[in-house]
Short mmCIF file of C-alpha atoms in Angstrom, two decimals:
data_model
loop_
_atom_site.label_atom_id
_atom_site.label_comp_id
_atom_site.label_asym_id
_atom_site.label_seq_id
_atom_site.Cartn_x
_atom_site.Cartn_y
_atom_site.Cartn_z
CA MET A 1 5.53 12.08 -19.13
CA ASP A 2 9.15 11.14 -19.12
CA PRO A 3 10.03 9.55 -15.68
CA LEU A 4 13.20 11.53 -15.54
CA LYS A 5 11.76 14.95 -16.44
CA ALA A 6 8.97 13.99 -13.62
CA LEU A 7 11.99 13.47 -11.27
CA ALA A 8 14.06 16.35 -12.34
CA ASP A 9 13.12 18.70 -9.52
CA ALA A 10 12.58 16.32 -6.57
CA GLU A 11 14.63 17.01 -3.36
CA ARG A 12 16.63 14.44 -2.21
CA LYS A 13 15.47 14.11 1.27
CA PRO A 14 12.65 12.45 3.02
CA TYR A 15 9.23 14.06 2.63
CA TRP A 16 7.89 13.48 6.02
CA LEU A 17 11.17 15.11 7.61
CA ASP A 18 11.13 18.19 5.54
CA SER A 19 8.17 20.01 7.27
CA PRO A 20 7.92 23.19 9.30
CA ALA A 21 6.56 21.02 12.09
CA LYS A 22 10.12 19.65 12.78
CA PRO A 23 10.75 20.88 16.59
CA GLU A 24 14.03 22.14 17.56
CA PRO A 25 16.57 19.21 18.59
CA LEU A 26 16.79 18.66 22.56
CA PRO A 27 20.07 19.11 24.34
CA ARG A 28 22.84 16.66 24.59
CA LEU A 29 23.67 14.84 27.58
CA LEU A 30 26.75 16.65 28.98
CA LYS A 31 27.25 14.78 32.32
CA ASP A 32 26.86 11.76 34.10
CA THR A 33 23.66 10.66 35.45
CA THR A 34 21.26 8.05 36.88
CA ALA A 35 18.24 6.52 36.04
CA ASP A 36 15.33 3.69 36.45
CA LEU A 37 15.12 2.93 33.06
CA ALA A 38 17.49 4.17 30.01
CA VAL A 39 16.18 3.80 26.67
CA VAL A 40 18.26 3.49 23.64
CA GLY A 41 16.91 5.16 20.28
CA GLY A 42 14.80 7.58 19.44
CA GLY A 43 12.41 6.03 16.90
CA PHE A 44 9.14 4.27 17.67
CA SER A 45 10.31 1.48 19.61
CA GLY A 46 12.00 3.85 21.94
CA LEU A 47 9.63 6.68 22.24
CA TRP A 48 6.68 4.00 22.75
CA ALA A 49 8.86 2.16 25.49
CA ALA A 50 9.67 5.31 27.25
CA LEU A 51 5.97 6.81 27.19
CA MET A 52 4.41 3.40 28.51
CA ALA A 53 7.14 3.02 31.35
CA LYS A 54 5.97 6.65 32.50
CA GLU A 55 2.40 5.38 31.95
CA ARG A 56 2.62 1.99 34.07
CA ASP A 57 4.49 3.77 36.78
CA PRO A 58 4.74 7.77 36.66
CA SER A 59 7.27 7.77 39.66
CA LEU A 60 9.84 5.98 37.48
CA ASP A 61 12.76 7.82 36.31
CA VAL A 62 13.27 7.39 32.75
CA VAL A 63 15.81 8.43 30.30
CA LEU A 64 16.01 8.46 26.18
CA LEU A 65 19.16 8.72 24.54
CA GLU A 66 19.10 9.20 20.69
CA GLY A 67 22.09 9.26 18.56
CA ARG A 68 20.84 11.94 16.13
CA GLY A 69 17.33 13.36 16.15
CA ILE A 70 14.00 11.79 17.43
CA GLY A 71 12.51 9.98 14.28
CA TRP A 72 15.47 10.69 11.82
CA ALA A 73 15.82 7.23 10.68
CA ALA A 74 12.97 4.25 9.66
CA SER A 75 10.56 5.87 11.79
CA GLY A 76 10.47 9.15 10.06
CA ARG A 77 11.33 7.60 6.32
CA ASN A 78 8.51 5.03 5.95
CA GLY A 79 5.27 4.94 4.12
CA GLY A 80 3.05 5.66 6.83
CA PHE A 81 1.15 2.41 6.92
CA ALA A 82 0.31 1.52 10.65
CA VAL A 83 -0.52 -1.97 10.17
CA ALA A 84 -2.20 -4.09 12.72
CA SER A 85 -0.45 -7.16 12.10
CA LEU A 86 2.28 -8.23 14.21
CA THR A 87 3.40 -11.24 11.96
CA HIS A 88 4.29 -9.28 8.74
CA GLY A 89 0.82 -10.48 7.23
CA LEU A 90 -1.38 -13.27 8.16
CA ALA A 91 0.20 -15.76 5.71
CA ASN A 92 3.52 -15.66 7.46
CA GLY A 93 1.84 -15.68 10.96
CA LEU A 94 -0.27 -18.78 9.71
CA GLU A 95 2.88 -20.28 8.36
CA ARG A 96 4.87 -19.87 11.50
CA TRP A 97 2.62 -19.70 14.68
CA PRO A 98 -0.54 -21.48 13.61
CA GLU A 99 -1.89 -22.45 17.02
CA GLU A 100 -1.20 -18.62 18.03
CA ILE A 101 -2.62 -16.60 15.00
CA THR A 102 -5.91 -15.92 16.69
CA THR A 103 -4.33 -14.37 19.72
CA LEU A 104 -1.79 -12.45 17.63
CA GLU A 105 -4.52 -11.05 15.30
CA ARG A 106 -6.49 -9.92 18.44
CA LEU A 107 -3.44 -8.46 20.09
CA GLY A 108 -2.36 -6.87 16.77
CA ARG A 109 -5.83 -5.37 16.52
CA ALA A 110 -5.97 -4.04 20.12
CA ASN A 111 -2.55 -2.43 19.71
CA LEU A 112 -3.48 -0.60 16.70
CA ASP A 113 -6.69 0.59 18.64
CA GLU A 114 -4.59 1.77 21.25
CA ILE A 115 -1.94 3.92 18.96
CA GLY A 116 -5.67 5.79 17.93
CA GLU A 117 -6.38 6.12 21.40
CA ALA A 118 -3.05 7.51 22.47
CA VAL A 119 -3.00 9.86 19.42
CA ARG A 120 -6.33 11.28 20.68
CA ARG A 121 -5.41 11.46 24.29
CA TYR A 122 -2.01 13.34 23.77
CA GLY A 123 -3.45 15.44 21.16
CA ILE A 124 -0.80 14.30 18.41
CA ASP A 125 -1.52 15.88 15.05
CA CYS A 126 -0.14 12.90 12.60
CA ALA A 127 -3.06 12.89 10.27
CA TYR A 128 -4.25 9.41 11.72
CA GLU A 129 -6.81 7.95 9.24
CA ARG A 130 -8.27 4.32 9.93
CA THR A 131 -8.92 3.52 6.29
CA GLY A 132 -7.51 0.12 5.92
CA GLU A 133 -5.55 -1.56 3.20
CA LEU A 134 -6.57 -2.39 -0.42
CA HIS A 135 -4.26 -5.36 -1.73
CA VAL A 136 -4.62 -5.49 -5.14
CA ALA A 137 -3.53 -7.88 -8.12
CA THR A 138 -1.66 -6.98 -11.26
CA GLU A 139 -1.49 -10.26 -12.55
CA PRO A 140 -3.93 -13.33 -12.60
CA TRP A 141 -1.70 -15.60 -10.99
CA GLN A 142 -1.73 -13.23 -8.11
CA LEU A 143 -5.35 -14.03 -7.63
CA ASP A 144 -5.12 -17.55 -6.59
CA GLU A 145 -2.66 -16.45 -3.42
CA MET A 146 -5.46 -13.74 -2.51
CA ARG A 147 -8.15 -16.33 -2.41
CA GLU A 148 -6.05 -18.13 -0.01
CA SER A 149 -5.46 -14.91 2.00
CA VAL A 150 -9.08 -14.11 2.17
CA ARG A 151 -10.19 -17.75 3.13
CA ALA A 152 -7.90 -17.92 5.82
CA ALA A 153 -9.03 -14.41 7.14
CA ARG A 154 -12.39 -15.32 6.93
CA GLU A 155 -11.99 -18.47 8.87
CA LEU A 156 -10.47 -16.10 11.58
CA GLY A 157 -13.49 -13.88 11.57
CA LEU A 158 -11.61 -11.20 9.82
CA GLY A 159 -13.31 -8.49 7.53
CA TYR A 160 -11.60 -8.85 4.00
CA ASP A 161 -14.01 -7.59 1.19
CA VAL A 162 -13.40 -9.21 -2.27
CA LEU A 163 -13.25 -6.98 -5.42
CA ASP A 164 -13.21 -8.07 -8.89
CA ARG A 165 -11.51 -6.08 -11.37
CA ASP A 166 -14.29 -3.38 -11.79
CA GLU A 167 -14.82 -3.11 -8.07
CA VAL A 168 -11.35 -2.39 -7.27
CA ARG A 169 -10.68 0.11 -10.03
CA ALA A 170 -14.08 1.86 -8.63
CA GLU A 171 -12.03 2.07 -5.57
CA VAL A 172 -8.61 3.08 -6.97
CA ASN A 173 -8.56 3.43 -10.72
CA SER A 174 -5.87 1.97 -12.51
CA PRO A 175 -5.83 -0.02 -15.62
CA THR A 176 -3.34 -2.45 -14.34
CA TYR A 177 -5.52 -3.96 -11.65
CA VAL A 178 -7.13 -7.43 -12.19
CA GLY A 179 -8.74 -7.98 -8.84
CA GLY A 180 -8.12 -7.36 -4.92
CA TYR A 181 -9.55 -7.38 -1.49
CA TRP A 182 -10.02 -4.62 1.07
CA GLU A 183 -8.58 -5.33 4.41
CA ARG A 184 -10.86 -2.69 6.12
CA ASP A 185 -9.86 -2.54 9.75
CA GLY A 186 -6.60 -3.67 9.54
CA CYS A 187 -4.18 -0.51 8.95
CA ALA A 188 -4.34 3.32 9.50
CA MET A 189 -2.48 5.91 7.64
CA ILE A 190 -0.31 8.24 9.58
CA ASP A 191 2.20 11.00 9.09
CA PRO A 192 5.02 8.94 10.66
CA ALA A 193 7.42 12.15 11.35
CA ARG A 194 4.68 13.79 13.12
CA LEU A 195 3.84 10.77 15.14
CA ALA A 196 7.46 10.41 16.20
CA TRP A 197 7.60 14.37 17.00
CA GLY A 198 4.07 13.97 18.95
CA LEU A 199 5.40 10.75 20.87
CA ARG A 200 8.52 13.08 21.80
CA ARG A 201 6.36 15.71 23.23
CA ALA A 202 4.04 13.37 24.93
CA CYS A 203 7.28 11.93 26.79
CA LEU A 204 8.69 15.17 28.04
CA GLU A 205 5.15 15.99 29.34
CA LEU A 206 5.37 12.75 31.41
CA GLY A 207 8.79 13.49 32.63
CA VAL A 208 10.85 11.33 30.52
CA ARG A 209 14.53 13.21 29.97
CA VAL A 210 15.02 12.90 26.38
CA TYR A 211 18.71 13.68 25.10
CA GLU A 212 19.19 14.10 21.18
CA GLY A 213 22.74 14.03 19.57
CA THR A 214 23.63 11.57 22.20
CA PRO A 215 24.83 8.00 20.81
CA VAL A 216 25.64 5.39 23.30
CA ARG A 217 28.88 3.97 22.23
CA HIS A 218 28.77 0.95 24.57
CA ILE A 219 26.94 -0.52 27.59
CA ARG A 220 29.01 -1.95 30.73
CA ASP A 221 27.39 -4.28 32.98
CA SER A 222 28.89 -3.02 36.50
CA ARG A 223 26.55 -5.49 38.29
CA ALA A 224 25.15 -2.72 40.62
CA THR A 225 23.75 -0.85 37.37
CA MET A 226 23.69 -1.09 33.50
CA ASP A 227 26.27 1.91 32.12
CA LEU A 228 25.54 3.45 29.14
CA VAL A 229 28.67 5.26 27.91
CA THR A 230 28.13 8.10 25.46
CA PRO A 231 30.53 11.00 24.36
CA ARG A 232 29.86 13.49 27.16
CA GLY A 233 28.42 11.24 30.06
CA THR A 234 27.39 7.87 31.44
CA VAL A 235 23.93 7.13 32.12
CA ARG A 236 23.95 4.38 35.09
CA ALA A 237 20.37 2.54 34.86
CA ALA A 238 18.96 -0.10 36.64
CA LYS A 239 17.43 -1.21 33.44
CA VAL A 240 17.86 -0.90 29.58
CA ALA A 241 15.50 -1.17 26.67
CA LEU A 242 17.27 -1.20 23.54
CA GLY A 243 15.64 -0.09 20.25
CA THR A 244 18.04 0.70 17.99
CA GLY A 245 16.94 -1.23 14.76
CA VAL A 246 19.29 -2.18 12.30
CA PHE A 247 22.32 0.19 13.29
CA GLN A 248 25.26 -1.20 15.02
CA PRO A 249 24.09 -3.38 17.72
CA LEU A 250 24.78 -2.66 21.35
CA LEU A 251 24.26 -6.13 21.97
CA ARG A 252 26.59 -8.40 19.64
CA ARG A 253 24.45 -11.30 19.32
CA LEU A 254 21.98 -9.28 17.46
CA LYS A 255 24.55 -8.98 14.42
CA HIS A 256 23.61 -12.64 13.61
CA PHE A 257 19.84 -12.01 12.90
CA LEU A 258 19.88 -8.74 11.25
CA VAL A 259 20.52 -7.33 7.84
CA PRO A 260 20.34 -3.84 6.54
CA VAL A 261 17.93 -3.59 3.56
CA TYR A 262 17.69 -0.06 1.92
CA ASP A 263 13.88 0.87 0.65
CA TYR A 264 13.22 3.85 -1.67
CA ALA A 265 10.26 6.22 -2.05
CA LEU A 266 8.89 8.91 -4.15
CA MET A 267 6.33 11.88 -2.99
CA THR A 268 4.18 13.77 -5.95
CA GLU A 269 3.26 16.91 -5.74
CA PRO A 270 -0.34 17.72 -4.42
CA LEU A 271 -2.93 16.39 -7.03
CA SER A 272 -5.41 19.22 -8.45
CA GLU A 273 -9.39 18.06 -8.01
CA GLU A 274 -9.34 16.98 -11.49
CA GLN A 275 -6.35 14.65 -10.91
CA LEU A 276 -7.51 13.11 -7.89
CA ALA A 277 -10.88 12.47 -9.60
CA SER A 278 -9.53 10.68 -12.33
CA VAL A 279 -7.94 8.18 -9.80
CA GLY A 280 -11.05 8.13 -7.43
CA TRP A 281 -9.57 6.92 -3.89
CA ARG A 282 -12.54 8.28 -2.26
CA ASN A 283 -11.97 5.80 0.87
CA ARG A 284 -8.13 6.83 1.18
CA GLN A 285 -6.92 3.44 1.76
CA GLY A 286 -3.41 2.36 1.96
CA VAL A 287 -2.47 0.19 -1.22
CA GLY A 288 -0.25 -2.55 -1.83
CA ASP A 289 0.24 -4.72 -4.84
CA SER A 290 0.93 -8.39 -4.73
CA ALA A 291 4.31 -9.55 -6.41
CA ASN A 292 7.31 -10.37 -4.69
CA GLN A 293 8.76 -7.00 -5.75
CA PHE A 294 5.76 -4.98 -4.62
CA HIS A 295 5.10 -1.31 -4.42
CA TYR A 296 3.14 0.34 -1.63
CA TYR A 297 1.38 3.80 -1.90
CA ARG A 298 -1.07 6.18 -0.35
CA LEU A 299 -2.47 9.70 -0.05
CA THR A 300 -0.93 12.38 2.22
CA ALA A 301 -3.37 14.90 3.85
CA ASP A 302 -2.65 17.38 0.97
CA ASN A 303 -3.50 14.82 -1.42
CA ARG A 304 0.03 14.07 -2.57
CA ILE A 305 0.71 10.25 -3.55
CA LEU A 306 3.41 8.65 -1.82
CA TRP A 307 4.92 5.90 -4.00
CA GLY A 308 7.24 3.31 -2.65
CA GLY A 309 8.73 -0.13 -2.77
CA TYR A 310 9.86 -2.65 -5.32
CA ASP A 311 13.57 -2.51 -5.12
CA ALA A 312 14.76 -3.94 -1.81
CA VAL A 313 18.41 -3.36 -2.15
CA TYR A 314 21.07 -5.23 0.31
CA TYR A 315 24.59 -3.74 -0.20
CA ASN A 316 27.11 -6.76 -0.07
CA GLY A 317 28.84 -6.70 3.30
CA GLY A 318 25.90 -5.26 5.16
CA ARG A 319 27.11 -1.52 4.80
CA ILE A 320 25.03 1.30 5.80
CA ARG A 321 25.94 4.48 4.36
CA PRO A 322 24.54 7.84 3.92
CA GLU A 323 25.19 7.73 -0.11
CA TYR A 324 22.91 4.71 -0.08
CA GLU A 325 19.96 6.72 0.80
CA GLN A 326 19.90 7.97 -2.80
CA ARG A 327 19.63 5.51 -5.93
CA ASP A 328 18.90 7.11 -9.07
CA GLU A 329 18.30 3.93 -10.62
CA THR A 330 15.79 2.78 -8.22
CA PHE A 331 14.02 6.29 -8.47
CA ALA A 332 13.62 6.13 -12.43
CA LYS A 333 12.26 2.59 -12.23
CA LEU A 334 9.74 3.90 -9.51
CA ALA A 335 8.68 6.87 -11.61
CA GLU A 336 8.10 4.60 -14.71
CA HIS A 337 5.87 2.15 -12.40
CA PHE A 338 3.89 5.14 -11.26
CA PHE A 339 2.94 6.32 -14.67
CA THR A 340 2.25 2.97 -15.85
CA THR A 341 -0.16 2.21 -12.77
CA PHE A 342 -1.62 5.78 -13.17
CA PRO A 343 -1.25 6.94 -16.75
CA GLN A 344 -3.82 9.69 -16.23
CA LEU A 345 -1.73 11.57 -14.14
CA ASP A 346 0.80 12.22 -16.65
CA GLY A 347 2.30 15.60 -16.21
CA VAL A 348 2.40 15.02 -12.45
CA ARG A 349 6.08 15.89 -10.81
CA PHE A 350 7.50 14.59 -7.96
CA THR A 351 8.90 16.64 -5.22
CA HIS A 352 10.72 14.54 -3.06
CA ARG A 353 13.00 11.15 -3.34
CA TRP A 354 14.75 9.09 -0.59
CA GLY A 355 15.57 5.88 0.82
CA GLY A 356 16.10 4.40 4.32
CA VAL A 357 17.47 1.31 5.92
CA ILE A 358 15.32 -1.34 7.43
CA ASP A 359 16.13 -4.00 10.00
CA THR A 360 15.14 -7.21 8.13
CA CYS A 361 15.36 -10.80 9.82
CA SER A 362 14.86 -14.15 8.46
CA ARG A 363 11.32 -14.65 9.94
CA PHE A 364 10.04 -11.14 8.43
CA SER A 365 8.86 -10.12 11.81
CA ALA A 366 10.12 -8.83 15.20
CA PHE A 367 11.96 -10.77 17.63
CA TYR A 368 12.46 -10.20 21.23
CA GLY A 369 14.62 -11.17 24.20
CA HIS A 370 16.67 -10.10 27.27
CA ALA A 371 20.22 -10.13 28.38
CA HIS A 372 22.33 -9.39 31.39
CA GLY A 373 20.17 -11.17 33.85
CA GLY A 374 17.05 -9.68 32.50
CA ARG A 375 18.11 -6.15 32.83
CA LEU A 376 18.20 -5.38 29.21
CA ALA A 377 15.45 -6.08 26.92
CA TYR A 378 15.19 -5.64 23.01
CA ALA A 379 12.87 -5.65 20.21
CA VAL A 380 13.92 -5.78 16.63
CA GLY A 381 13.98 -6.99 13.14
CA TYR A 382 10.30 -5.37 12.15
CA THR A 383 11.28 -5.91 8.40
CA GLY A 384 9.36 -2.90 7.20
CA LEU A 385 6.23 -3.34 9.12
CA GLY A 386 7.04 -1.68 12.44
CA VAL A 387 4.87 1.50 12.48
CA ALA A 388 2.47 -0.16 14.58
CA ALA A 389 4.21 -3.15 15.71
CA THR A 390 7.12 -1.14 17.33
CA ARG A 391 4.35 -0.34 20.06
CA PHE A 392 3.57 -4.12 20.92
CA GLY A 393 7.62 -4.57 20.74
CA ALA A 394 7.85 -2.09 23.45
CA ASN A 395 5.20 -3.33 25.60
CA VAL A 396 7.21 -6.93 25.40
CA MET A 397 10.33 -5.39 26.34
CA LEU A 398 8.56 -3.47 29.51
CA ASP A 399 7.05 -7.27 30.32
CA LEU A 400 10.35 -8.49 30.00
CA LEU A 401 12.35 -6.03 32.06
CA ALA A 402 9.18 -6.22 34.74
CA GLY A 403 10.21 -10.12 35.08
CA GLU A 404 6.40 -11.10 35.29
CA PRO A 405 4.77 -13.54 32.58
CA THR A 406 2.11 -11.87 30.51
CA GLU A 407 0.11 -12.98 27.84
CA ARG A 408 2.72 -11.38 25.51
CA THR A 409 5.56 -13.13 26.93
CA GLU A 410 4.26 -16.22 26.83
CA LEU A 411 3.56 -16.26 23.40
CA ARG A 412 5.81 -18.93 21.10
CA MET A 413 6.27 -16.06 18.46
CA VAL A 414 8.05 -13.93 21.60
CA ARG A 415 9.74 -16.74 23.01
CA GLU A 416 11.64 -18.07 19.84
CA LYS A 417 14.13 -16.50 17.74
CA PRO A 418 14.50 -16.38 14.08
CA ILE A 419 17.30 -18.49 12.20
CA PRO A 420 20.41 -16.37 11.84
CA PHE A 421 21.90 -15.40 8.46
CA PRO A 422 25.24 -16.90 7.63
CA PRO A 423 28.42 -15.21 7.82
CA GLU A 424 29.69 -12.86 4.99
CA PRO A 425 30.47 -13.61 2.23
CA VAL A 426 27.83 -16.49 2.20
CA ARG A 427 25.35 -14.02 3.41
CA SER A 428 25.73 -11.66 0.53
CA ALA A 429 25.91 -14.04 -1.75
CA GLY A 430 22.64 -15.89 -0.55
CA ILE A 431 20.82 -12.51 -0.33
CA GLN A 432 21.54 -11.45 -3.87
CA MET A 433 20.55 -15.03 -5.22
CA THR A 434 17.40 -14.44 -3.35
CA ARG A 435 16.72 -11.08 -4.90
CA TRP A 436 17.47 -12.45 -8.38
CA SER A 437 15.23 -15.44 -7.76
CA LEU A 438 12.25 -13.52 -6.65
CA ALA A 439 12.40 -10.83 -9.77
CA ARG A 440 12.46 -14.31 -11.75
CA ALA A 441 9.23 -15.44 -10.04
CA ASP A 442 7.37 -12.66 -10.79
CA LEU A 443 8.32 -12.87 -14.59
CA HIS A 444 7.08 -16.41 -14.27
CA GLU A 445 3.44 -16.32 -12.91
CA GLY A 446 5.00 -16.46 -9.32
CA ARG A 447 6.61 -19.90 -9.89
CA ARG A 448 9.34 -20.29 -7.39
CA ASN A 449 12.69 -21.57 -8.24
CA LEU A 450 14.69 -24.27 -6.46
CA TRP A 451 16.41 -21.91 -4.31
CA LEU A 452 13.55 -20.22 -3.18
CA ARG A 453 11.75 -23.66 -2.36
CA THR A 454 14.88 -24.60 -0.57
CA LEU A 455 14.68 -21.33 1.61
CA ASP A 456 11.07 -22.06 2.08
CA ARG A 457 11.49 -25.41 3.65
CA MET A 458 14.12 -24.03 6.11
CA GLY A 459 12.08 -21.00 7.20
CA LEU A 460 14.40 -18.49 5.76
CA GLY A 461 13.37 -15.47 3.78
CA PHE A 462 14.45 -12.01 2.76
CA ASP A 463 11.76 -9.19 2.25
CA SER A 464 11.35 -5.42 3.00
#
């Protein structure tokens, strides 16, 4: 089918947020108030921070402030891959924190376990499935990197099942696959918007005061309290947890470490029984291919296919604009790649197309810190793998605000910051050079040019 015809009727909005389950918005803050803890941001970072603060101390007075609606940004627009890794994959963790990787893997899997337990405890209907993730190679050169990943995983006692061409195609049937491995326990599939809305409900049930449509304009340190100024009222809080992602940081130092990267996705119509049978996918794993410019894809509860990734787009100057959430060039490219991967699905149409902005940092995984004498904490920079890791980050923020050392806060990963990005216009030039170089590497059997090798030596990177 012509990819453009398959896209012709696709609505220009995130599939997950286009749901009858979407709750009515909560009221704005309309007057001054006080709180023991003020949480800024109604995505996963803020929701988990507010919920777990009340779990730790039910007497705590917690306020959550969200500028628009709960889960409207990255938390409601992603692929729904709740990945156990806290380090944006095992390879990145081994390269940056080899002496901590066993601990980091253990904490990441425990964090994912606890997400599943919270989903059950609070009765959150978010289609949670602990299916694992299938990593597929579509070119022979990618198999060498896969073998190294499997070797490292096995040394750590992790269960990675190696699959040859026929075995991987028996799991998910695509003529493009030449091999892969199945990470059985490291990923759960979820409906991310329903998870965010369920966490909102759980917060309210525990007594968190949640205000939507209430952007925090700035934060003042009045010594006695941290004052969060919104359009119609000020929250005077003893402590603040900052979970605003890539948006204009309320703590200025963060702007040096973050760049906004746009990621795009498509959603198909529900597959018929015959169409699904032609693909297989009986184990319903999330799937990711292994190029530098990679795709991620998964089944939904009603057997649609979400298909995203490949283009990670940085708009020069680091601008964030609503019009960037739609990029027809990328949608056409994604649709073409979809039918190359699944030619047996010729005739399937797409119902939704959308994009969203990701908080990317140079080490690919979140970083953490505090300010104002320990009264404000932040976790940011998840680089596209924050669905599960944001819960760990929320725990780190609460630990930092408590002021007591924990296993989490003693980690070098938590104590260190990434290398900052250079200022504009060097930042834009460097990122666009990196994007070009990554695309070239995919065309040349993964061979990295001098620019990429230099960034590797410096510990700098760009990813989504």
